[in-house]
Short mmCIF file of C-alpha atoms in Angstrom, two decimals:
data_model
loop_
_atom_site.label_atom_id
_atom_site.label_comp_id
_atom_site.label_asym_id
_atom_site.label_seq_id
_atom_site.Cartn_x
_atom_site.Cartn_y
_atom_site.Cartn_z
CA UNK A 1140 -66.43 -84.39 -68.33
CA UNK A 1141 -66.30 -83.45 -64.81
CA UNK A 1142 -69.73 -81.76 -63.21
CA UNK A 1143 -69.23 -78.86 -60.94
CA UNK A 1144 -70.30 -79.99 -57.35
CA UNK A 1145 -70.22 -77.77 -54.14
CA UNK A 1146 -68.97 -79.54 -51.17
CA UNK A 1147 -69.84 -77.99 -47.51
CA UNK A 1148 -66.60 -78.02 -45.18
CA UNK A 1149 -67.45 -79.70 -41.71
CA UNK A 1150 -65.71 -78.34 -38.74
CA UNK A 1151 -65.42 -80.77 -35.68
CA UNK A 1152 -65.29 -79.28 -32.22
CA UNK A 1153 -65.16 -80.52 -28.91
CA UNK A 1154 -66.94 -78.54 -26.12
CA UNK A 1155 -69.27 -78.46 -23.28
CA UNK A 1156 -72.73 -77.28 -22.20
CA UNK A 1157 -73.19 -74.32 -20.44
CA UNK A 1158 -75.98 -71.99 -18.75
CA UNK A 1159 -77.11 -68.92 -20.83
CA UNK A 1160 -76.31 -67.06 -17.35
CA UNK A 1161 -75.70 -67.89 -13.66
CA UNK A 1162 -76.01 -65.35 -11.10
CA UNK A 1163 -75.52 -65.26 -7.31
CA UNK A 1164 -78.50 -63.33 -5.73
CA UNK A 1165 -77.42 -61.42 -2.72
CA UNK A 1166 -79.10 -59.58 0.15
CA UNK A 1167 -79.13 -55.81 0.06
CA UNK A 1168 -80.48 -55.57 3.60
CA UNK A 1169 -79.15 -57.24 6.77
CA UNK A 1170 -81.63 -59.43 8.74
CA UNK A 1171 -82.87 -62.84 9.90
CA UNK A 1172 -84.48 -65.19 7.48
CA UNK A 1173 -88.02 -65.67 8.49
CA UNK A 1174 -89.54 -67.82 5.80
CA UNK A 1175 -88.17 -71.20 4.28
CA UNK A 1176 -85.73 -70.24 1.42
CA UNK A 1177 -86.60 -71.67 -1.74
CA UNK A 1178 -85.29 -75.64 -2.57
CA UNK A 1179 -82.43 -76.28 -4.88
CA UNK A 1180 -83.39 -77.60 -8.15
CA UNK A 1181 -86.78 -75.57 -8.04
CA UNK A 1182 -87.92 -73.76 -10.86
CA UNK A 1183 -88.63 -69.98 -10.35
CA UNK A 1184 -90.00 -67.09 -12.52
CA UNK A 1185 -88.60 -63.44 -12.47
CA UNK A 1186 -89.85 -61.97 -9.19
CA UNK A 1187 -90.50 -65.26 -7.26
CA UNK A 1188 -89.55 -65.20 -3.58
CA UNK A 1189 -86.29 -66.70 -2.99
CA UNK A 1190 -85.56 -65.61 0.76
CA UNK A 1191 -87.29 -63.26 3.10
CA UNK A 1192 -86.00 -61.31 5.76
CA UNK A 1193 -87.46 -60.05 9.06
CA UNK A 1194 -89.09 -56.69 8.43
CA UNK A 1195 -88.20 -55.42 11.98
CA UNK A 1196 -88.47 -51.73 12.38
CA UNK A 1197 -88.47 -51.00 8.71
CA UNK A 1198 -92.14 -50.31 8.66
CA UNK A 1199 -92.26 -48.05 11.26
CA UNK A 1200 -89.16 -46.20 9.79
CA UNK A 1201 -91.48 -45.72 6.79
CA UNK A 1202 -94.52 -44.46 8.77
CA UNK A 1203 -92.08 -41.99 10.26
CA UNK A 1204 -90.71 -40.66 7.12
CA UNK A 1205 -94.12 -40.47 5.54
CA UNK A 1206 -95.16 -38.22 8.79
CA UNK A 1207 -92.14 -36.02 8.34
CA UNK A 1208 -93.18 -35.70 4.64
CA UNK A 1209 -96.55 -34.72 5.05
CA UNK A 1210 -95.37 -32.22 7.82
CA UNK A 1211 -92.90 -30.64 5.38
CA UNK A 1212 -95.62 -30.45 2.54
CA UNK A 1213 -97.79 -28.55 4.94
CA UNK A 1214 -95.11 -26.16 5.90
CA UNK A 1215 -94.07 -25.64 2.49
CA UNK A 1216 -97.55 -25.03 1.21
CA UNK A 1217 -98.10 -22.64 4.14
CA UNK A 1218 -94.96 -20.75 3.11
CA UNK A 1219 -96.12 -20.31 -0.39
CA UNK A 1220 -99.65 -18.86 0.72
CA UNK A 1221 -97.75 -16.56 2.93
CA UNK A 1222 -95.09 -15.43 0.22
CA UNK A 1223 -97.96 -14.54 -2.17
CA UNK A 1224 -99.15 -12.06 0.56
CA UNK A 1225 -95.81 -10.81 1.16
CA UNK A 1226 -95.42 -12.18 4.68
CA UNK A 1227 -92.70 -14.88 3.88
CA UNK A 1228 -89.22 -14.27 2.42
CA UNK A 1229 -87.90 -16.22 -0.56
CA UNK A 1230 -85.13 -17.65 1.41
CA UNK A 1231 -87.64 -19.32 4.06
CA UNK A 1232 -89.46 -20.52 1.05
CA UNK A 1233 -86.66 -22.11 -0.52
CA UNK A 1234 -85.51 -23.68 2.82
CA UNK A 1235 -88.86 -25.15 3.27
CA UNK A 1236 -88.90 -26.74 -0.20
CA UNK A 1237 -85.51 -28.36 0.24
CA UNK A 1238 -86.62 -29.98 3.42
CA UNK A 1239 -89.70 -31.45 1.64
CA UNK A 1240 -87.45 -32.83 -0.90
CA UNK A 1241 -85.46 -34.39 1.72
CA UNK A 1242 -88.25 -35.91 3.21
CA UNK A 1243 -89.37 -37.34 0.20
CA UNK A 1244 -86.12 -38.80 -0.36
CA UNK A 1245 -86.05 -40.49 3.10
CA UNK A 1246 -89.66 -41.83 2.38
CA UNK A 1247 -88.18 -43.50 -0.96
CA UNK A 1248 -84.94 -44.95 1.00
CA UNK A 1249 -87.40 -46.20 3.74
CA UNK A 1250 -89.57 -47.98 0.84
CA UNK A 1251 -86.76 -49.31 -0.76
CA UNK A 1252 -85.25 -50.82 2.47
CA UNK A 1253 -88.71 -52.43 3.09
CA UNK A 1254 -89.01 -53.76 -0.62
CA UNK A 1255 -85.37 -55.22 -0.10
CA UNK A 1256 -86.55 -57.64 2.56
CA UNK A 1257 -87.91 -59.89 0.14
CA UNK A 1258 -85.10 -61.16 -2.31
CA UNK A 1259 -86.58 -62.33 -5.65
CA UNK A 1260 -85.35 -64.08 -8.76
CA UNK A 1261 -83.81 -61.60 -11.20
CA UNK A 1262 -85.19 -63.90 -14.07
CA UNK A 1263 -86.79 -67.26 -14.72
CA UNK A 1264 -84.38 -70.30 -14.11
CA UNK A 1265 -83.70 -72.71 -11.88
CA UNK A 1266 -82.26 -72.49 -8.33
CA UNK A 1267 -78.76 -74.16 -8.48
CA UNK A 1268 -77.75 -73.72 -4.97
CA UNK A 1269 -79.34 -72.34 -1.77
CA UNK A 1270 -76.98 -70.78 0.73
CA UNK A 1271 -79.11 -70.03 3.95
CA UNK A 1272 -81.76 -71.70 5.83
CA UNK A 1273 -84.61 -70.70 8.10
CA UNK A 1274 -83.43 -68.52 10.98
CA UNK A 1275 -80.00 -67.51 9.51
CA UNK A 1276 -78.56 -63.75 9.86
CA UNK A 1277 -78.11 -62.39 6.44
CA UNK A 1278 -75.63 -59.25 6.37
CA UNK A 1279 -75.90 -57.09 3.18
CA UNK A 1280 -73.84 -58.86 0.49
CA UNK A 1281 -74.62 -62.35 1.71
CA UNK A 1282 -75.72 -64.87 -1.13
CA UNK A 1283 -79.22 -65.99 -0.86
CA UNK A 1284 -79.42 -68.51 -3.82
CA UNK A 1285 -77.79 -68.85 -7.20
CA UNK A 1286 -80.07 -68.86 -10.24
CA UNK A 1287 -79.29 -70.41 -13.30
CA UNK A 1288 -80.84 -69.51 -16.70
CA UNK A 1289 -81.07 -72.61 -18.90
CA UNK A 1290 -83.30 -71.34 -21.63
CA UNK A 1291 -81.55 -71.26 -23.97
CA UNK A 1292 -78.80 -73.76 -23.16
CA UNK A 1293 -75.39 -73.16 -24.81
CA UNK A 1294 -72.89 -75.19 -26.46
CA UNK A 1295 -69.58 -73.78 -25.78
CA UNK A 1296 -66.30 -74.86 -27.51
CA UNK A 1297 -62.92 -73.68 -28.86
CA UNK A 1298 -62.55 -73.69 -32.66
CA UNK A 1299 -58.79 -73.80 -34.06
CA UNK A 1300 -57.26 -70.79 -35.58
CA UNK A 1301 -57.24 -72.56 -38.97
CA UNK A 1302 -61.02 -73.08 -38.93
CA UNK A 1303 -62.52 -69.92 -37.59
CA UNK A 1304 -62.88 -68.35 -41.25
CA UNK A 1305 -65.15 -71.31 -41.95
CA UNK A 1306 -68.08 -70.34 -39.40
CA UNK A 1307 -70.16 -67.09 -39.04
CA UNK A 1308 -72.64 -65.76 -36.55
CA UNK A 1309 -75.97 -67.60 -37.53
CA UNK A 1310 -74.45 -70.75 -38.84
CA UNK A 1311 -76.59 -73.79 -38.19
CA UNK A 1312 -74.95 -76.45 -36.05
CA UNK A 1313 -75.43 -79.93 -35.17
CA UNK A 1314 -73.93 -81.56 -31.70
CA UNK A 1315 -73.79 -85.10 -30.57
CA UNK A 1316 -73.93 -85.60 -26.75
CA UNK A 1317 -72.14 -88.33 -24.89
CA UNK A 1318 -75.55 -90.10 -24.77
CA UNK A 1319 -75.64 -90.28 -28.48
CA UNK A 1320 -78.46 -87.87 -28.98
CA UNK A 1321 -78.20 -85.26 -31.55
CA UNK A 1322 -79.35 -81.44 -31.22
CA UNK A 1323 -79.40 -78.61 -33.36
CA UNK A 1324 -78.55 -74.92 -32.77
CA UNK A 1325 -77.45 -71.77 -34.15
CA UNK A 1326 -74.02 -69.87 -33.62
CA UNK A 1327 -74.40 -66.76 -31.42
CA UNK A 1328 -70.97 -65.76 -30.70
CA UNK A 1329 -67.55 -65.80 -32.17
CA UNK A 1330 -64.52 -64.58 -30.33
CA UNK A 1331 -62.61 -61.87 -32.31
CA UNK A 1332 -59.37 -62.80 -30.33
CA UNK A 1333 -57.73 -66.09 -29.80
CA UNK A 1334 -57.18 -67.63 -26.66
CA UNK A 1335 -53.41 -66.56 -25.75
CA UNK A 1336 -52.37 -70.22 -24.94
CA UNK A 1337 -54.47 -72.57 -27.31
CA UNK A 1338 -54.43 -69.91 -30.16
CA UNK A 1339 -58.27 -71.06 -30.69
CA UNK A 1340 -61.46 -68.88 -30.60
CA UNK A 1341 -64.38 -69.41 -28.37
CA UNK A 1342 -67.61 -70.33 -30.02
CA UNK A 1343 -71.22 -70.21 -28.56
CA UNK A 1344 -74.33 -71.93 -30.00
CA UNK A 1345 -77.92 -71.72 -28.66
CA UNK A 1346 -79.86 -74.93 -28.69
CA UNK A 1347 -83.36 -75.53 -28.38
CA UNK A 1348 -85.08 -74.96 -24.83
CA UNK A 1349 -86.08 -78.50 -25.05
CA UNK A 1350 -82.63 -79.70 -24.06
CA UNK A 1351 -82.44 -77.20 -21.17
CA UNK A 1352 -81.55 -79.93 -18.41
CA UNK A 1353 -78.73 -81.38 -20.44
CA UNK A 1354 -75.43 -81.22 -18.27
CA UNK A 1355 -73.02 -83.52 -20.27
CA UNK A 1356 -70.06 -82.58 -22.48
CA UNK A 1357 -70.68 -82.48 -26.21
CA UNK A 1358 -68.62 -83.15 -29.29
CA UNK A 1359 -70.01 -80.54 -32.07
CA UNK A 1360 -69.48 -80.79 -35.73
#
């Protein structure tokens, strides 16, 4: 008599670790670096200062824009009062309203230019590279630093075409590092199309954040 038994199929994949995301943070305003940029390897939180650009005339531009807005508001309110008494044409009122809206837009642009003198981290992570030093002159688009989001870390590999049907998003995975340490994770992504050369499918596995500093290759199964 043969008893029915269930066997689990193991799919063995060689791969590597990868950060969840990695971005280069660039300056949106030009100017000179006036404070010590954040150090490489430093852990930062979203909104932390990475690089600071000199304010120069941006604060005075903002004061000027706000003064023009106040004047435009006064003139527009006065025109409305005159219009109610039949002493101001609708055309003039419309022109003054447009001038007020333009002044408000100028204030918004000046505020944004001032805010962008502080280049901040877009998310929690680790500073992977630092591209500038104190006193450097940045142009718009220059990289201040690159930030690596290592929580969670990903295990990335290529699954042969004949084995892709055995895997699904949400499947539990065990991985063995080159150090011999074993970690567990969950499949979060399976490519729908195979690589044109290898005919294999990309797989991504999220591992626990306690292994966020792993930088070595892995063999997963």
